[in-house]
PDB file of C-alpha atoms in Angstrom:
ATOM      1  CA  UNK A 165      93.096  97.046  77.285  1.00 39.00           C
ATOM      2  CA  UNK A 166      95.211 100.094  78.246  1.00 41.00           C
ATOM      3  CA  UNK A 167      92.171 102.172  79.083  1.00 41.00           C
ATOM      4  CA  UNK A 168      91.167  99.725  81.810  1.00 41.00           C
ATOM      5  CA  UNK A 169      94.630  99.911  83.333  1.00 39.00           C
ATOM      6  CA  UNK A 170      94.498 103.700  83.445  1.00 40.00           C
ATOM      7  CA  UNK A 171      90.999 104.027  84.839  1.00 46.00           C
ATOM      8  CA  UNK A 172      91.720 103.123  88.515  1.00 46.00           C
ATOM      9  CA  UNK A 173      94.644 105.572  88.592  1.00 41.00           C
ATOM     10  CA  UNK A 174      92.568 108.342  87.015  1.00 45.00           C
ATOM     11  CA  UNK A 175      89.779 107.761  89.534  1.00 48.00           C
ATOM     12  CA  UNK A 176      92.214 107.695  92.464  1.00 55.00           C
ATOM     13  CA  UNK A 177      93.695 111.048  91.421  1.00 66.00           C
ATOM     14  CA  UNK A 178      90.376 112.728  90.629  1.00 82.00           C
ATOM     15  CA  UNK A 179      89.273 115.551  92.922  1.00 92.00           C
ATOM     16  CA  UNK A 180      86.270 114.953  95.154  1.00 95.00           C
ATOM     17  CA  UNK A 181      84.669 118.246  94.117  1.00 96.00           C
ATOM     18  CA  UNK A 182      85.223 120.311  90.975  1.00 97.00           C
ATOM     19  CA  UNK A 183      84.006 123.910  91.092  1.00 96.00           C
ATOM     20  CA  UNK A 184      83.673 124.915  87.458  1.00 95.00           C
ATOM     21  CA  UNK A 185      84.150 128.664  87.208  1.00 92.00           C
ATOM     22  CA  UNK A 186      85.899 128.714  90.573  1.00 90.00           C
ATOM     23  CA  UNK A 187      88.074 131.626  89.445  1.00 90.00           C
ATOM     24  CA  UNK A 188      85.090 134.003  89.500  1.00 90.00           C
ATOM     25  CA  UNK A 189      83.437 135.753  92.434  1.00 91.00           C
ATOM     26  CA  UNK A 190      80.702 133.174  93.096  1.00 91.00           C
ATOM     27  CA  UNK A 191      82.989 130.233  92.353  1.00 93.00           C
ATOM     28  CA  UNK A 192      85.828 131.458  94.570  1.00 93.00           C
ATOM     29  CA  UNK A 193      83.382 132.010  97.430  1.00 94.00           C
ATOM     30  CA  UNK A 194      82.087 128.467  96.894  1.00 94.00           C
ATOM     31  CA  UNK A 195      85.629 127.069  96.971  1.00 95.00           C
ATOM     32  CA  UNK A 196      86.389 128.961 100.210  1.00 94.00           C
ATOM     33  CA  UNK A 197      83.298 127.559 101.935  1.00 94.00           C
ATOM     34  CA  UNK A 198      83.909 124.025 100.717  1.00 94.00           C
ATOM     35  CA  UNK A 199      87.475 124.255 102.028  1.00 91.00           C
ATOM     36  CA  UNK A 200      86.226 125.555 105.383  1.00 89.00           C
ATOM     37  CA  UNK A 201      83.676 122.731 105.677  1.00 89.00           C
ATOM     38  CA  UNK A 202      86.297 120.203 104.615  1.00 86.00           C
ATOM     39  CA  UNK A 203      88.769 121.407 107.265  1.00 82.00           C
ATOM     40  CA  UNK A 204      86.105 121.223 109.975  1.00 82.00           C
ATOM     41  CA  UNK A 205      85.359 117.641 109.000  1.00 72.00           C
ATOM     42  CA  UNK A 206      89.063 116.803 108.848  1.00 63.00           C
ATOM     43  CA  UNK A 207      90.003 118.548 112.118  1.00 73.00           C
ATOM     44  CA  UNK A 208      92.086 121.215 110.380  1.00 69.00           C
ATOM     45  CA  UNK A 209      93.289 118.988 107.558  1.00 63.00           C
ATOM     46  CA  UNK A 210      91.186 119.111 104.363  1.00 65.00           C
ATOM     47  CA  UNK A 211      89.083 115.961 104.090  1.00 82.00           C
ATOM     48  CA  UNK A 212      88.021 116.781 100.524  1.00 88.00           C
ATOM     49  CA  UNK A 213      90.175 117.182  97.434  1.00 93.00           C
ATOM     50  CA  UNK A 214      88.991 120.398  95.785  1.00 95.00           C
ATOM     51  CA  UNK A 215      89.660 121.534  92.233  1.00 95.00           C
ATOM     52  CA  UNK A 216      88.827 124.641  90.271  1.00 95.00           C
ATOM     53  CA  UNK A 217      87.628 123.693  86.810  1.00 95.00           C
ATOM     54  CA  UNK A 218      88.212 126.025  83.906  1.00 94.00           C
ATOM     55  CA  UNK A 219      89.869 126.595  80.551  1.00 92.00           C
ATOM     56  CA  UNK A 220      92.926 128.540  81.687  1.00 92.00           C
ATOM     57  CA  UNK A 221      95.485 127.252  84.161  1.00 93.00           C
ATOM     58  CA  UNK A 222      97.024 130.745  84.456  1.00 93.00           C
ATOM     59  CA  UNK A 223      93.691 132.053  85.788  1.00 92.00           C
ATOM     60  CA  UNK A 224      93.642 129.140  88.232  1.00 94.00           C
ATOM     61  CA  UNK A 225      97.163 129.981  89.439  1.00 93.00           C
ATOM     62  CA  UNK A 226      96.149 133.602  90.103  1.00 93.00           C
ATOM     63  CA  UNK A 227      92.981 132.524  91.919  1.00 92.00           C
ATOM     64  CA  UNK A 228      94.800 129.869  93.898  1.00 92.00           C
ATOM     65  CA  UNK A 229      97.343 132.417  95.062  1.00 93.00           C
ATOM     66  CA  UNK A 230      94.569 134.870  95.994  1.00 93.00           C
ATOM     67  CA  UNK A 231      92.591 132.200  97.878  1.00 94.00           C
ATOM     68  CA  UNK A 232      95.664 130.842  99.669  1.00 92.00           C
ATOM     69  CA  UNK A 233      94.226 127.349 100.082  1.00 90.00           C
ATOM     70  CA  UNK A 234      96.598 124.416 100.311  1.00 85.00           C
ATOM     71  CA  UNK A 235      95.866 121.389  98.179  1.00 88.00           C
ATOM     72  CA  UNK A 236      93.666 123.176  95.641  1.00 93.00           C
ATOM     73  CA  UNK A 237      94.194 121.773  92.129  1.00 94.00           C
ATOM     74  CA  UNK A 238      93.305 122.693  88.557  1.00 95.00           C
ATOM     75  CA  UNK A 239      90.885 120.604  86.484  1.00 96.00           C
ATOM     76  CA  UNK A 240      90.795 121.455  82.777  1.00 96.00           C
ATOM     77  CA  UNK A 241      87.131 121.934  81.858  1.00 96.00           C
ATOM     78  CA  UNK A 242      85.980 123.570  78.629  1.00 94.00           C
ATOM     79  CA  UNK A 243      82.200 123.933  78.516  1.00 92.00           C
ATOM     80  CA  UNK A 244      82.412 124.206  74.723  1.00 92.00           C
ATOM     81  CA  UNK A 245      84.727 121.196  74.359  1.00 93.00           C
ATOM     82  CA  UNK A 246      82.097 118.590  73.521  1.00 94.00           C
ATOM     83  CA  UNK A 247      80.454 115.764  75.412  1.00 94.00           C
ATOM     84  CA  UNK A 248      83.414 113.352  75.458  1.00 96.00           C
ATOM     85  CA  UNK A 249      85.803 116.001  76.798  1.00 96.00           C
ATOM     86  CA  UNK A 250      83.301 117.066  79.462  1.00 97.00           C
ATOM     87  CA  UNK A 251      82.718 113.462  80.523  1.00 97.00           C
ATOM     88  CA  UNK A 252      86.472 112.928  80.827  1.00 96.00           C
ATOM     89  CA  UNK A 253      86.813 116.156  82.822  1.00 96.00           C
ATOM     90  CA  UNK A 254      84.280 115.115  85.487  1.00 97.00           C
ATOM     91  CA  UNK A 255      85.092 111.399  85.588  1.00 97.00           C
ATOM     92  CA  UNK A 256      85.926 110.225  89.089  1.00 96.00           C
ATOM     93  CA  UNK A 257      84.681 113.332  90.905  1.00 97.00           C
ATOM     94  CA  UNK A 258      81.967 113.009  93.536  1.00 96.00           C
ATOM     95  CA  UNK A 259      80.394 116.408  92.869  1.00 97.00           C
ATOM     96  CA  UNK A 260      80.545 119.133  90.224  1.00 97.00           C
ATOM     97  CA  UNK A 261      79.423 122.634  91.192  1.00 96.00           C
ATOM     98  CA  UNK A 262      78.850 124.806  88.135  1.00 95.00           C
ATOM     99  CA  UNK A 263      79.415 128.505  88.839  1.00 92.00           C
ATOM    100  CA  UNK A 264      80.794 129.342  85.382  1.00 88.00           C
ATOM    101  CA  UNK A 265      79.352 132.428  83.828  1.00 77.00           C
ATOM    102  CA  UNK A 266      78.153 134.367  82.159  1.00 73.00           C
ATOM    103  CA  UNK A 267      75.239 132.041  81.572  1.00 67.00           C
ATOM    104  CA  UNK A 268      73.507 134.399  79.160  1.00 67.00           C
ATOM    105  CA  UNK A 269      73.351 132.890  75.711  1.00 73.00           C
ATOM    106  CA  UNK A 270      74.052 129.353  76.927  1.00 84.00           C
ATOM    107  CA  UNK A 271      71.027 127.091  76.572  1.00 89.00           C
ATOM    108  CA  UNK A 272      72.299 123.502  76.617  1.00 92.00           C
ATOM    109  CA  UNK A 273      73.178 121.842  79.943  1.00 94.00           C
ATOM    110  CA  UNK A 274      76.124 119.910  78.488  1.00 95.00           C
ATOM    111  CA  UNK A 275      78.034 119.747  81.779  1.00 96.00           C
ATOM    112  CA  UNK A 276      74.972 118.298  83.507  1.00 97.00           C
ATOM    113  CA  UNK A 277      74.648 115.687  80.747  1.00 97.00           C
ATOM    114  CA  UNK A 278      78.301 114.727  81.246  1.00 98.00           C
ATOM    115  CA  UNK A 279      77.733 114.389  85.002  1.00 98.00           C
ATOM    116  CA  UNK A 280      74.688 112.170  84.460  1.00 98.00           C
ATOM    117  CA  UNK A 281      76.679 110.012  82.025  1.00 97.00           C
ATOM    118  CA  UNK A 282      79.522 109.656  84.558  1.00 97.00           C
ATOM    119  CA  UNK A 283      77.349 109.253  87.668  1.00 98.00           C
ATOM    120  CA  UNK A 284      78.598 112.489  89.251  1.00 98.00           C
ATOM    121  CA  UNK A 285      76.359 114.616  91.496  1.00 97.00           C
ATOM    122  CA  UNK A 286      75.722 118.106  90.122  1.00 97.00           C
ATOM    123  CA  UNK A 287      74.843 121.516  91.527  1.00 95.00           C
ATOM    124  CA  UNK A 288      74.289 124.586  89.330  1.00 92.00           C
ATOM    125  CA  UNK A 289      73.835 128.260  90.213  1.00 87.00           C
ATOM    126  CA  UNK A 290      72.644 129.134  86.705  1.00 77.00           C
ATOM    127  CA  UNK A 291      70.510 132.241  86.332  1.00 77.00           C
ATOM    128  CA  UNK A 292      69.678 131.857  82.641  1.00 83.00           C
ATOM    129  CA  UNK A 293      66.016 130.893  82.241  1.00 87.00           C
ATOM    130  CA  UNK A 294      66.380 128.737  79.093  1.00 89.00           C
ATOM    131  CA  UNK A 295      69.456 126.908  80.407  1.00 90.00           C
ATOM    132  CA  UNK A 296      67.765 126.322  83.750  1.00 90.00           C
ATOM    133  CA  UNK A 297      64.611 124.963  82.108  1.00 92.00           C
ATOM    134  CA  UNK A 298      66.620 122.657  79.854  1.00 94.00           C
ATOM    135  CA  UNK A 299      68.613 121.400  82.837  1.00 93.00           C
ATOM    136  CA  UNK A 300      65.465 120.767  84.872  1.00 93.00           C
ATOM    137  CA  UNK A 301      64.040 118.821  81.913  1.00 95.00           C
ATOM    138  CA  UNK A 302      66.801 116.248  82.557  1.00 96.00           C
ATOM    139  CA  UNK A 303      65.582 115.506  86.087  1.00 94.00           C
ATOM    140  CA  UNK A 304      63.999 112.134  85.229  1.00 95.00           C
ATOM    141  CA  UNK A 305      67.154 111.078  83.377  1.00 96.00           C
ATOM    142  CA  UNK A 306      69.288 112.065  86.385  1.00 96.00           C
ATOM    143  CA  UNK A 307      66.951 110.266  88.785  1.00 96.00           C
ATOM    144  CA  UNK A 308      66.991 107.118  86.647  1.00 97.00           C
ATOM    145  CA  UNK A 309      70.805 107.201  86.722  1.00 96.00           C
ATOM    146  CA  UNK A 310      70.812 107.773  90.495  1.00 97.00           C
ATOM    147  CA  UNK A 311      72.576 111.133  90.095  1.00 97.00           C
ATOM    148  CA  UNK A 312      71.566 113.888  92.519  1.00 96.00           C
ATOM    149  CA  UNK A 313      71.193 117.236  90.720  1.00 94.00           C
ATOM    150  CA  UNK A 314      70.346 120.678  92.045  1.00 93.00           C
ATOM    151  CA  UNK A 315      69.620 123.419  89.510  1.00 90.00           C
ATOM    152  CA  UNK A 316      68.580 126.897  90.624  1.00 81.00           C
TER     153      UNK A 316
END
């Protein structure tokens, strides 16, 4: 099956951490700190492969230039793209940090569901009450899957 042949390569090329919404103020700050921590661990050389997840690669390019971090990559992530696309977007990562906003009006934790399905740890800085409650309602599902999740 071709899919099986592609899977190890996809996993090998996947970033360790995807910061969804990393082009924004909170996301860019998160990326900077993760890079700093990674360089400390790697004695000046990044020990983590970091990616900014978003819909627009042009926005990533502008943010990447502004941040000035070597090795930062783009991960196409569309929060409205459906469950299969979200699962494919996070597949192989070790952690997804969701800083994408605005959260207002969003009520379904689709990215969290994709992370649970793919066994990827998840951290969310959501400030939308309904979205946060719906995400927290998935805690037993995440625990059963062995997926660490932090939702604010």
